[in-house]
CSV table of C-alpha atoms and ligand atoms in Angstrom, one decimal:
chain,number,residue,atom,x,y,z
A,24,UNK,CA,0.0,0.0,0.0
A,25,UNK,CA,1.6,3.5,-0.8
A,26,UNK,CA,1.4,6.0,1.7
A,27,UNK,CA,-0.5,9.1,1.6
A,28,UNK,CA,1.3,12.2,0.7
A,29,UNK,CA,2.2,14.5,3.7
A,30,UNK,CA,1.0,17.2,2.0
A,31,UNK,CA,1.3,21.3,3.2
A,32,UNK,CA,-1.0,24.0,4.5
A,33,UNK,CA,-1.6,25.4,1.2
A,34,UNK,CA,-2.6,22.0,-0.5
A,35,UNK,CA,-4.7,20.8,2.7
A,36,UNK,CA,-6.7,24.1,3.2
A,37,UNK,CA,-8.1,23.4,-0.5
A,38,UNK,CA,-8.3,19.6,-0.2
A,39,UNK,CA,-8.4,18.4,3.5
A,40,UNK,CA,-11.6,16.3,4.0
A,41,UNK,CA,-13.0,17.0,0.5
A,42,UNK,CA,-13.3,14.6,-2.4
A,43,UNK,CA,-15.0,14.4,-5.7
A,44,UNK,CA,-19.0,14.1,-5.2
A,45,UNK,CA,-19.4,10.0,-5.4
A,46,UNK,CA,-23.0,10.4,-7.0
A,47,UNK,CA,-21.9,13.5,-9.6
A,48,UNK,CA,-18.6,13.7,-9.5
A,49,UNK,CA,-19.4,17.8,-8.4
A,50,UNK,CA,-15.5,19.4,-8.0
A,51,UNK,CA,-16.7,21.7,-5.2
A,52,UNK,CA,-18.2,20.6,-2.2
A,53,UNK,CA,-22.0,20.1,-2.9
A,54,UNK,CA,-24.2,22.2,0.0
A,55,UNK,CA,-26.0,18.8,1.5
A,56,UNK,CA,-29.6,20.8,1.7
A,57,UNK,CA,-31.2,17.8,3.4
A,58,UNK,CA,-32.6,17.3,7.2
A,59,UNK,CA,-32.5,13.4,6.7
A,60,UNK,CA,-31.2,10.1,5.4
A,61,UNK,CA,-32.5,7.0,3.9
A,62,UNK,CA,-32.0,4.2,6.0
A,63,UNK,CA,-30.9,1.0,3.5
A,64,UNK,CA,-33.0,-1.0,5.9
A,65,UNK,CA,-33.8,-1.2,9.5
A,66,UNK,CA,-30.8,-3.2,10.4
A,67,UNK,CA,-28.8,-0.3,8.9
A,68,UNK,CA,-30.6,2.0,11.0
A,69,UNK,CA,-30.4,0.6,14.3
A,70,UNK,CA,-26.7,-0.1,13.8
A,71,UNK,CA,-26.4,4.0,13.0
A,72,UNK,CA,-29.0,4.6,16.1
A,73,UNK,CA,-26.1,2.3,18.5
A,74,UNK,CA,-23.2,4.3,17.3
A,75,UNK,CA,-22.1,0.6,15.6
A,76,UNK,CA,-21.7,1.9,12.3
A,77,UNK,CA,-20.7,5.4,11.2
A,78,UNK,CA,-23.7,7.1,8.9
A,79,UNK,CA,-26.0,9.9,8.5
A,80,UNK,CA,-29.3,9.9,10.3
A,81,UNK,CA,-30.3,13.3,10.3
A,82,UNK,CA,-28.6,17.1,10.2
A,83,UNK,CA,-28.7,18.2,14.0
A,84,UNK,CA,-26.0,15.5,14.2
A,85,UNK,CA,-24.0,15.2,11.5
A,86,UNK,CA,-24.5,16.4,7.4
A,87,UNK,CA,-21.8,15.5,4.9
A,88,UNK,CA,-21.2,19.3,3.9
A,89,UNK,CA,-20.9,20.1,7.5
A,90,UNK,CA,-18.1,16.9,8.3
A,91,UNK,CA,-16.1,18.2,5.7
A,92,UNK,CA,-15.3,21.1,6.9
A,93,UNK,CA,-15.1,19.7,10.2
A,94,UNK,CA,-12.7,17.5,8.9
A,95,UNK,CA,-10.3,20.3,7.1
A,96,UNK,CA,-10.2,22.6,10.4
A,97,UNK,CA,-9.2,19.2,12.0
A,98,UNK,CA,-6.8,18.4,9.6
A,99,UNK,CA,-4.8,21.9,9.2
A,100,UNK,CA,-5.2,22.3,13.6
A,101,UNK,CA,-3.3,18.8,13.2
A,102,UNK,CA,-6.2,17.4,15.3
A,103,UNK,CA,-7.8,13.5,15.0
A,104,UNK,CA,-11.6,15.0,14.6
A,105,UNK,CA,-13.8,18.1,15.1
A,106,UNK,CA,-17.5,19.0,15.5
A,107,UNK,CA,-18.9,22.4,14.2
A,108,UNK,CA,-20.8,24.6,15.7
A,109,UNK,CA,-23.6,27.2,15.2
A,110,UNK,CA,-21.3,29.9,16.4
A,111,UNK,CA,-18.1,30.3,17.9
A,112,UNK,CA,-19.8,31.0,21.6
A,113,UNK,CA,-21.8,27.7,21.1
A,114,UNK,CA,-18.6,25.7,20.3
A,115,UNK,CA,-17.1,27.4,23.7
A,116,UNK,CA,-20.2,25.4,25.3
A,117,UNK,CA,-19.7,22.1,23.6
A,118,UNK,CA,-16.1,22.0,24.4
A,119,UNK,CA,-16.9,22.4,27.9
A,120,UNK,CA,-20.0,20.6,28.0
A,121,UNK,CA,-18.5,16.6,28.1
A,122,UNK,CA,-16.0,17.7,30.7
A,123,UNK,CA,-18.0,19.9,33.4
A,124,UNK,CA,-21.0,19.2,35.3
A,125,UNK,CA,-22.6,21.0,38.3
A,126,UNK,CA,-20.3,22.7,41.1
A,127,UNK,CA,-17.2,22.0,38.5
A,128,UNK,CA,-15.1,24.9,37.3
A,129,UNK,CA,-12.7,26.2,34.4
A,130,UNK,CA,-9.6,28.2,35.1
A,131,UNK,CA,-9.7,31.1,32.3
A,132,UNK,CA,-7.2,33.5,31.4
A,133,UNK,CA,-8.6,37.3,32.8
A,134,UNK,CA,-7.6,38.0,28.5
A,135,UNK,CA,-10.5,36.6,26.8
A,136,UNK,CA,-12.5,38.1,24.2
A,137,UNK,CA,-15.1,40.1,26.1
A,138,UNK,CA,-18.4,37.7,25.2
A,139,UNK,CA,-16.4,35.3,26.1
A,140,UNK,CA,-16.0,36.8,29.5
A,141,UNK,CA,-19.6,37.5,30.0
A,142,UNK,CA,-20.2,34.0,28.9
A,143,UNK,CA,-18.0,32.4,31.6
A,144,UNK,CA,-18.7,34.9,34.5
A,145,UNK,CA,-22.5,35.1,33.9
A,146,UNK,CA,-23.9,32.4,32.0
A,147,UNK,CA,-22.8,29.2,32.6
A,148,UNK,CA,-23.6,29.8,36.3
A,149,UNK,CA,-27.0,28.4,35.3
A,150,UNK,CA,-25.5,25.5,34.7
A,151,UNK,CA,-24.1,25.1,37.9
A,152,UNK,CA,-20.7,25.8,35.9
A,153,UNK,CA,-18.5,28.5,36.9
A,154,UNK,CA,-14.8,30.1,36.1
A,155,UNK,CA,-12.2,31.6,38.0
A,156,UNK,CA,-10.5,33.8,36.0
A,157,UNK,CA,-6.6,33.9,36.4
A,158,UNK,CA,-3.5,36.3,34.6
A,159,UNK,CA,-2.1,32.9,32.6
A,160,UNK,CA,1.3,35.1,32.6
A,161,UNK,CA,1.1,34.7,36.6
A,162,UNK,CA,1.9,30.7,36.2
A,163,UNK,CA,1.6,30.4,40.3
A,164,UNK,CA,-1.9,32.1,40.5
A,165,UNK,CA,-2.6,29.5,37.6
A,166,UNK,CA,-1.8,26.7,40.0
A,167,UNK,CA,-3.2,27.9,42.5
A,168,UNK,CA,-6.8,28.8,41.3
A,169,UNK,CA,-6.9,24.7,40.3
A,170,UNK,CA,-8.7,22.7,43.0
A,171,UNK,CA,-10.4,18.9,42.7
A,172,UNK,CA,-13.8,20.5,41.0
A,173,UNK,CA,-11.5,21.6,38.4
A,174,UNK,CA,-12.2,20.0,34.9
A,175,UNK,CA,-10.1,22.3,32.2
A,176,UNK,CA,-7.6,25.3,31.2
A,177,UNK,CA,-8.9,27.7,29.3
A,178,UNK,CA,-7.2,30.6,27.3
A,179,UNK,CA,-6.7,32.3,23.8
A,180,UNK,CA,-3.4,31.8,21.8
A,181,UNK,CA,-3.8,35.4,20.4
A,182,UNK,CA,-6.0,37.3,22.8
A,183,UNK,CA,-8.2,39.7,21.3
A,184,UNK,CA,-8.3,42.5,21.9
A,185,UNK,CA,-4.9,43.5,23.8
A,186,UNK,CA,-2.0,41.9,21.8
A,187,UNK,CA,-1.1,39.2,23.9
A,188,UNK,CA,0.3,35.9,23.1
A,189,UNK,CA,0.0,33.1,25.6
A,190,UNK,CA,2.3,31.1,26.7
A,191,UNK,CA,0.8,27.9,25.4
A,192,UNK,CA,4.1,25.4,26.6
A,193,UNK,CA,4.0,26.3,30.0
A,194,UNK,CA,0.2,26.6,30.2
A,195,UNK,CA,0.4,23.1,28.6
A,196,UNK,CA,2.7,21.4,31.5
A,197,UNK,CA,0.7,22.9,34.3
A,198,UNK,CA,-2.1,21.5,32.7
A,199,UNK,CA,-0.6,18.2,32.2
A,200,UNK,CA,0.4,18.2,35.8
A,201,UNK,CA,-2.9,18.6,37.4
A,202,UNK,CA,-4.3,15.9,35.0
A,203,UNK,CA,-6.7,18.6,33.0
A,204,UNK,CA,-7.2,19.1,29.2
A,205,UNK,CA,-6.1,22.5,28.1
A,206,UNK,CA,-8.7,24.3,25.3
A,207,UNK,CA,-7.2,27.1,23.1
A,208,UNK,CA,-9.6,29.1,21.7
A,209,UNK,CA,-7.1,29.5,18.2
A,210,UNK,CA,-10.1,32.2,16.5
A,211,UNK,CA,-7.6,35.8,15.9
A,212,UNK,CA,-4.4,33.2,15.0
A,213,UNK,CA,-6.2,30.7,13.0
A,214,UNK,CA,-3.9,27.1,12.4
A,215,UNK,CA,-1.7,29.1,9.9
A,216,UNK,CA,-0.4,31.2,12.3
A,217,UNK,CA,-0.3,29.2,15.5
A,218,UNK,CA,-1.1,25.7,16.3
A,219,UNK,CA,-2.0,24.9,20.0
A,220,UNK,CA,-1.9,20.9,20.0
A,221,UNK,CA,2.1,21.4,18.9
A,222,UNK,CA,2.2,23.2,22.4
A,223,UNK,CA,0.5,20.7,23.9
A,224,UNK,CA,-3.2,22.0,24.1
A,225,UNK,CA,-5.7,19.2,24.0
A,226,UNK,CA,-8.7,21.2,22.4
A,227,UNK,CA,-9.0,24.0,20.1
A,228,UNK,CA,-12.0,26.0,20.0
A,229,UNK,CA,-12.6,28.4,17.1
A,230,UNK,CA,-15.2,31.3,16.0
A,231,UNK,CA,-15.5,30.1,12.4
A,232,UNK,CA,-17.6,33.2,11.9
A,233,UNK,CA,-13.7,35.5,12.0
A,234,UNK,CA,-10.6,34.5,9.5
A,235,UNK,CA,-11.5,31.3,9.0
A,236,UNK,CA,-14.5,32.0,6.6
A,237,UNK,CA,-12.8,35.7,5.9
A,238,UNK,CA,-15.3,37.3,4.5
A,239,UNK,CA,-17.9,38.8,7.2
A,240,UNK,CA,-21.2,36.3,6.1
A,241,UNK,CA,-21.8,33.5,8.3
A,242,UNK,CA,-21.3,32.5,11.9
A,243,UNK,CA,-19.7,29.8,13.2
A,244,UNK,CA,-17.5,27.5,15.4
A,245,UNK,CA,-15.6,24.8,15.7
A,246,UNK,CA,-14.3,22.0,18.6
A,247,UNK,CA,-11.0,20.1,17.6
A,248,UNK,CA,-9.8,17.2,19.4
A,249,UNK,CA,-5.7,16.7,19.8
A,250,UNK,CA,-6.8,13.0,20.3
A,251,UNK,CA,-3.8,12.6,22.6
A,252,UNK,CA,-5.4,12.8,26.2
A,253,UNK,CA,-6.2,9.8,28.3
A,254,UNK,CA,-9.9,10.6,29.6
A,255,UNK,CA,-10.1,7.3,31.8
A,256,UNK,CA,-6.8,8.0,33.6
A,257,UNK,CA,-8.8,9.8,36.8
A,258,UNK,CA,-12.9,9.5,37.4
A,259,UNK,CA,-13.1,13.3,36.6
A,260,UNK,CA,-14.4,12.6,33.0
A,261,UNK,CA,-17.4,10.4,33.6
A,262,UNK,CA,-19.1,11.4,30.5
A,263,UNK,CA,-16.3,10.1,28.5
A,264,UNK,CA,-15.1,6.9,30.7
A,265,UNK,CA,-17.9,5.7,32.4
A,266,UNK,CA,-20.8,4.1,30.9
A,267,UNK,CA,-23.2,5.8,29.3
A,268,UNK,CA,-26.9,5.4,30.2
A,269,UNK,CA,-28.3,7.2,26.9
A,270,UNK,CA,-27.0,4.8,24.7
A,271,UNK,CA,-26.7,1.5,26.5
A,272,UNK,CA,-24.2,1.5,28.7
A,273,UNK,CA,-21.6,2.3,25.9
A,274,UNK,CA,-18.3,4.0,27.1
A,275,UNK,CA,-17.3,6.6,25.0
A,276,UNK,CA,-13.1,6.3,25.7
A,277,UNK,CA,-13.1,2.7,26.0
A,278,UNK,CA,-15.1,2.5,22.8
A,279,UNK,CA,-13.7,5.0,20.4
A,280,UNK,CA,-10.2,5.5,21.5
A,281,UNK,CA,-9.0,8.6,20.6
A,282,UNK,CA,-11.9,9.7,18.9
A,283,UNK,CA,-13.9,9.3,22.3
A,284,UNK,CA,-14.4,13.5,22.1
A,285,UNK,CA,-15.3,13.9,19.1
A,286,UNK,CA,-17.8,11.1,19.4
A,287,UNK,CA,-19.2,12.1,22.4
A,288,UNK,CA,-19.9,15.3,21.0
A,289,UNK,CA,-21.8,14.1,18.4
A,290,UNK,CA,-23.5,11.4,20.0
A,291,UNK,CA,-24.5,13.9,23.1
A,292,UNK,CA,-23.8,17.0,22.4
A,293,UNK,CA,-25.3,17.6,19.1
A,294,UNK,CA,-28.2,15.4,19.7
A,295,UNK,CA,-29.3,17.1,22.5
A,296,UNK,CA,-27.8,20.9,22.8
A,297,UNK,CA,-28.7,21.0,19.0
A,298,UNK,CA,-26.1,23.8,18.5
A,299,UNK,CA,-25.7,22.9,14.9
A,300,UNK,CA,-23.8,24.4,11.9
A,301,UNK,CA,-26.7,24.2,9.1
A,302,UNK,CA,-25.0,23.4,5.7
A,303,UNK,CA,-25.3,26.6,4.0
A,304,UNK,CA,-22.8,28.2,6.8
A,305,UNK,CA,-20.5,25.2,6.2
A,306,UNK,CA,-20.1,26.0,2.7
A,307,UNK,CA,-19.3,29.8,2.9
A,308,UNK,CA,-16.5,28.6,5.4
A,309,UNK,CA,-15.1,26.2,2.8
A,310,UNK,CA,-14.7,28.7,0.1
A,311,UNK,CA,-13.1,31.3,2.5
A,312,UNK,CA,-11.0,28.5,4.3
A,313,UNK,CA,-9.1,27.5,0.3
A,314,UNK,CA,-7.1,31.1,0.4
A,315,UNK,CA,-6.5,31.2,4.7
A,316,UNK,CA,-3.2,31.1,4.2
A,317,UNK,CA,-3.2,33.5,1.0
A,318,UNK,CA,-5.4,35.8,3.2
A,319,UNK,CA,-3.0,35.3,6.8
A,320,UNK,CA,-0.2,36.4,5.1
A,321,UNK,CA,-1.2,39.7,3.5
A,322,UNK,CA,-3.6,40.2,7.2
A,323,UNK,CA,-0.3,40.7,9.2
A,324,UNK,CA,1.8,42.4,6.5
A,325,UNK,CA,-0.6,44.8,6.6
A,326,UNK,CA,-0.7,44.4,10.4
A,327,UNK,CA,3.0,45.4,10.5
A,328,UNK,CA,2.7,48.2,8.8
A,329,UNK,CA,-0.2,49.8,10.1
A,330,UNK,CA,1.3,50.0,13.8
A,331,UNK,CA,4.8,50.7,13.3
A,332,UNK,CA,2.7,53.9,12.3
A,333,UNK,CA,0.5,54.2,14.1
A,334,UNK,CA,3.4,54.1,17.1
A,335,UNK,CA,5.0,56.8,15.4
A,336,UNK,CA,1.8,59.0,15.2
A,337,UNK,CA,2.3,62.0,17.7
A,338,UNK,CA,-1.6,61.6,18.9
A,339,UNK,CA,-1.1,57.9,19.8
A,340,UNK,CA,0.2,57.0,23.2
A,341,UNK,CA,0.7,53.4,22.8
A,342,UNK,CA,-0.2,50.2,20.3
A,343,UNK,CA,-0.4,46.8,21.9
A,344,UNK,CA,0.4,44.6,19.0
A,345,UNK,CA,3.2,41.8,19.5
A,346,UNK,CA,4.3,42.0,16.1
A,347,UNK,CA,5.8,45.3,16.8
A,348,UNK,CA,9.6,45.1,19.3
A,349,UNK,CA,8.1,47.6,21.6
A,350,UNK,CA,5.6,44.7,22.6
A,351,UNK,CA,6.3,42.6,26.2
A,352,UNK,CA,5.5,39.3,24.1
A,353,UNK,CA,6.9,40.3,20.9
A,354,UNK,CA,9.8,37.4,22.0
A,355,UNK,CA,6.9,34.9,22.0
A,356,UNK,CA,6.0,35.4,17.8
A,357,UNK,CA,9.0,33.2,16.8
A,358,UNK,CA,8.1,30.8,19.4
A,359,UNK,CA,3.9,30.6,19.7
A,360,UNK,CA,3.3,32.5,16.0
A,361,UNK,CA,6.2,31.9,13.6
A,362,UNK,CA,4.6,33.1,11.3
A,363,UNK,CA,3.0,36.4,12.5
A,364,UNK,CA,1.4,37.6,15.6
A,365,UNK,CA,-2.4,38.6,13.8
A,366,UNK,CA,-3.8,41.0,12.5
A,367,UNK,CA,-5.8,42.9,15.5
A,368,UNK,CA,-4.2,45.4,18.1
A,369,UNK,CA,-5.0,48.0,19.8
A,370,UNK,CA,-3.8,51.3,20.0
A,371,UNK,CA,-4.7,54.1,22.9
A,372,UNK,CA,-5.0,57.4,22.3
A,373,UNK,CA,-3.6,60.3,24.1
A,374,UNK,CA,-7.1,62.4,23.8
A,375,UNK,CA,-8.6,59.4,25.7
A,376,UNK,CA,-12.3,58.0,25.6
A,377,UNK,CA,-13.5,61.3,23.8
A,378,UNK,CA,-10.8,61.1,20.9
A,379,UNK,CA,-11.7,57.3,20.4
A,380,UNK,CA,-15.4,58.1,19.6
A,381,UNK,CA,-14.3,60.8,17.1
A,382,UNK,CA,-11.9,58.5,15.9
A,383,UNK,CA,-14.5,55.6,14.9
A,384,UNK,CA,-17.0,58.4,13.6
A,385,UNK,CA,-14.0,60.1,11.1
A,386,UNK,CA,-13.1,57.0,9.2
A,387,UNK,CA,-14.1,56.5,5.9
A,388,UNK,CA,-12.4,52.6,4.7
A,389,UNK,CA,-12.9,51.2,8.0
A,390,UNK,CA,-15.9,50.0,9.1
A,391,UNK,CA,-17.3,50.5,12.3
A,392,UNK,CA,-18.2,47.4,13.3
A,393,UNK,CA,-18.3,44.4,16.3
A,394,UNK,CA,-16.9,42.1,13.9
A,395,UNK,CA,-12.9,40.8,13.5
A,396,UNK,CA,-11.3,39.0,10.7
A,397,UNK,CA,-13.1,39.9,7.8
A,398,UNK,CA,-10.8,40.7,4.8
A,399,UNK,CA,-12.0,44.5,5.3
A,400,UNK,CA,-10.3,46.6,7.7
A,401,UNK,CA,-12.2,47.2,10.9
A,402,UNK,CA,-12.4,49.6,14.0
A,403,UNK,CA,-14.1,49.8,17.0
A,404,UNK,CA,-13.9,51.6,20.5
A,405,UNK,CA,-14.0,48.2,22.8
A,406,UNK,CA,-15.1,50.2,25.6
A,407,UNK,CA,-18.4,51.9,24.6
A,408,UNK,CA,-19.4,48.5,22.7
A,409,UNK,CA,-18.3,44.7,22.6
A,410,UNK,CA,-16.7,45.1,26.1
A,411,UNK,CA,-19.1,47.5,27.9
A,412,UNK,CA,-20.9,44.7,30.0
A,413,UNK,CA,-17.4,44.5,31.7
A,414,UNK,CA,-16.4,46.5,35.1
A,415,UNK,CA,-13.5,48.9,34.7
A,416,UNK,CA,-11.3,46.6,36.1
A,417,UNK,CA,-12.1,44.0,33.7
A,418,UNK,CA,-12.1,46.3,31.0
A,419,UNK,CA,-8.0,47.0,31.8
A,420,UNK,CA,-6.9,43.8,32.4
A,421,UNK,CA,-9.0,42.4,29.1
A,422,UNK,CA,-6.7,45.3,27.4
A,423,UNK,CA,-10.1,47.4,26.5
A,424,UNK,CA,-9.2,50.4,28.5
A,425,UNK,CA,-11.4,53.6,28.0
A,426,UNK,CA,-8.8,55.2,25.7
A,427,UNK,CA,-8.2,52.5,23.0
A,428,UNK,CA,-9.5,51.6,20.1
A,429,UNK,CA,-9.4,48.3,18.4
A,430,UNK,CA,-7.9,47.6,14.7
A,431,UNK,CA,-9.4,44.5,12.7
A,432,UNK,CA,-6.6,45.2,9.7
A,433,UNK,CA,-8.3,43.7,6.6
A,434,UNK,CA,-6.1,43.1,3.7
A,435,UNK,CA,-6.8,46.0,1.6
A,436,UNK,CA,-3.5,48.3,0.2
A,437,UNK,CA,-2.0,49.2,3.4
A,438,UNK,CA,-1.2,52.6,2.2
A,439,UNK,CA,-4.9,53.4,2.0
A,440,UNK,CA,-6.0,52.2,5.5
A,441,UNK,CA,-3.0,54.3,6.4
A,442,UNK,CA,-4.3,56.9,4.6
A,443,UNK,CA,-7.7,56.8,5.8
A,444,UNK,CA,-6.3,56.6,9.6
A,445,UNK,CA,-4.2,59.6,9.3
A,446,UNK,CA,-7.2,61.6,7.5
A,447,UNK,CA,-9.3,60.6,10.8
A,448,UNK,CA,-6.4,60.8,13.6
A,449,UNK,CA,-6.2,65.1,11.4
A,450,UNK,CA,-9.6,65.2,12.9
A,451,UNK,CA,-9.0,64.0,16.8
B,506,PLP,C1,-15.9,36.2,18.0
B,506,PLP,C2,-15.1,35.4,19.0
B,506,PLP,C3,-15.8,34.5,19.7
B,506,PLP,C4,-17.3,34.2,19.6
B,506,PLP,O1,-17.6,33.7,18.4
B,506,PLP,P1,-19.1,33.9,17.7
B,506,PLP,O2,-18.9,33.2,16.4
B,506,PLP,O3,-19.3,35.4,17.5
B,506,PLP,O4,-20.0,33.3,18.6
B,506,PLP,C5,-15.0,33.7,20.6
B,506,PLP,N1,-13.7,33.9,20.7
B,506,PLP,C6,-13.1,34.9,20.0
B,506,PLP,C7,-11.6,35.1,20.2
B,506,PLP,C8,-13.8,35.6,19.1
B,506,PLP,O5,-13.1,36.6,18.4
């Protein structure tokens, strides 16, 4: 038997998971419109109804335009399997939702993306969930916020909005100490630019809805599974080792190996939370996902050059952007990022929260918008908008202070978003 080709990014962002249509032959990815699946006969169906044979029943669970994609995010993260998701806030639940369970807890990094933040401090309470957030550079307060009710690590590898980059390696070995999966959320650094499970994450959560469709017109997420950690080696995963009641008995790990997760979260998750990608969404995402890398490359180019002038401006007091030396983890890029630290930063003001507003309301190119990685180039004032359900104290340490603004740099000519900054920055 030949081997397959290890092939690169490039080739596996416009192939992964894909082949020819086996009814048609269709090139492209056909959208699967369809709710259900005819069952050969029942014997077929009850095997697919037991989880004995692999198949389509019916679209909350799986849909075959849906798995591909599922598979090509999986493929380029490096990851055994994957499970999308309606939005990238509903895949932050289904990664969570076959580990915790009531009076359990997540340790977060205090530099999330601020729905993310309300999501974790507010809503999973009703769940009986809750988080305790934690500076992941503080790698002793990291330990120290994990107790016995803890069930996973939780942090972005570029955090948006303050220009950090985490230090996945040594997040990775605390987590690997204290027995816990560690879950990346890889959205504002997308698998071209960083990939967590070679740092050791176990799970990678991602808004599909940002970079990786590209374009601003669908939402989306995604769960990957590293495949590499051993859910049966304590009795804090019981939805993955210990048997099943909803199907039998059936234990997930012992089972299905390394594709236990993904499994699971079919099996359970999909079923019955129902937060489903519908096909339609799945295919905008595969035709933005074939130029990524095309797209990643010309994103933090631009990036690069937008804040080394911004930094020079004389009405800007800072940019947070680790691309730039000036940065505290501009050291981690080589390391975490090789190949570019993103394409969003912020950048404060010396006129403070007054010059910000007349900022986003004297731009012409940029859009003033709640949005991030779509090709255009994007701005908005954190504070007065995605982050303003925060506390002042949150707001800081999330790097959304009153006086900075937030750059989504699309990959337009970078001498006309400079342009159209400088025209507004005239006006501050
Ligand atoms: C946008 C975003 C999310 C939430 O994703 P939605 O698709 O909007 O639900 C989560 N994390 C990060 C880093 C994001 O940028």
């Amino acid at each position: 038997m030949s081997e397959a080709p290890q092939y690169g990014f490039d080739t596996l962002q416009v192939h992964a998971g894909a082949r020819p249509d086996p009814a048609t032959g269709a090139r492209q990815t056909p959208i699967y419109q369809t709710t259900a699946y005819v069952f050969r006969d029942a014997d077929h169906a009850a095997a697919l109804f037991n989880l004995q044979e692999v198949g389509y029943i019916y679209s909350r669970l799986t849909n075959p335009t849906v798995s591909v994609l599922a598979e090509r995010i999986a493929t380029l993260e490096g990851g055994v399997g994957g499970i999308c998701c309606s939005s990238g806030h509903a895949a932050q639940i289904m990664a969570l939702f076959p580990l915790m369970g009531p009076g359990r807890n997540v340790v977060a990094s205090t530099r999330l993306y601020g729905g993310t933040v309300t999501q974790f401090s507010q809503t999973i309470k009703r769940f009986g969930w809750s988080a305790r957030f934690v500076d992941t550079d503080d790698l002793d307060a990291v330990r120290a916020a994990i107790d016995e009710d803890t069930r996973a690590i939780f942090c972005e590898a570029i955090a948006n909005p303050g220009g950090y980059i985490t230090d996945l390696d040594a997040l990775a070995a605390i987590a690997d100490a204290a027995g816990l999966p560690l879950i990346v959320d890889n959205t504002t650094a997308t698998p071209y630019l960083c990939r967590p499970f070679d740092h050791g994450a176990t799970l990678v959560v991602h808004s599909t809805t940002k970079y990786l469709t590209g374009n601003g017109t669908v939402t989306g997420g995604a769960v990957i599974d590293s495949g590499r950690f051993d859910w049966s080696a304590s009795d804090r995963f019981p939805s993955l080792s210990a048997p099943e009641p909803a199907y039998h008995g059936l234990k997930f790990h012992e089972t299905f190996g390394p594709l236990a997760y993904t499994f699971h979260s079919i099996a359970v998750g999909l079923r019955d939370l129902g937060m489903t990608m519908n096909p339609q969404a799945a295919h905008y995402t595969l035709m933005g996902i074939e130029t990524l890398s095309l797209r990643m490359q010309r994103h933090v180019e631009n990036a690069v050059r937008v804040a080394s002038w911004l930094e020079a401006h004389p009405k800007v007091e800072a940019v947070t952007y680790a691309g730039l030396p000036s940065s505290p983890w501009h050291d981690r890029v080589a390391r975490i990022c090789p190949k570019g630290a993103g394409a969003l930063f912020t950048f404060a003001l010396k006129g403070g929260y007054e010059a910000c507003v007349k900022l986003v309301d004297s731009v012409n190119l940029f859009s003033h918008v709640a949005n991030l990685g779509d090709t255009r180039s994007l701005i908005i004032h954190s504070a007065s908008t995605t982050h303003r359900q925060l506390t002042p104290e949150q707001q800081v340490a999330a790097g959304a202070a009153p006086n900075v603004v937030r750059l989504s740099i699309g990959i337009e000519d970078a001498a006309d978003i400079i342009a159209d900054l400088e025209q507004a920055l005239a006006k501050v």
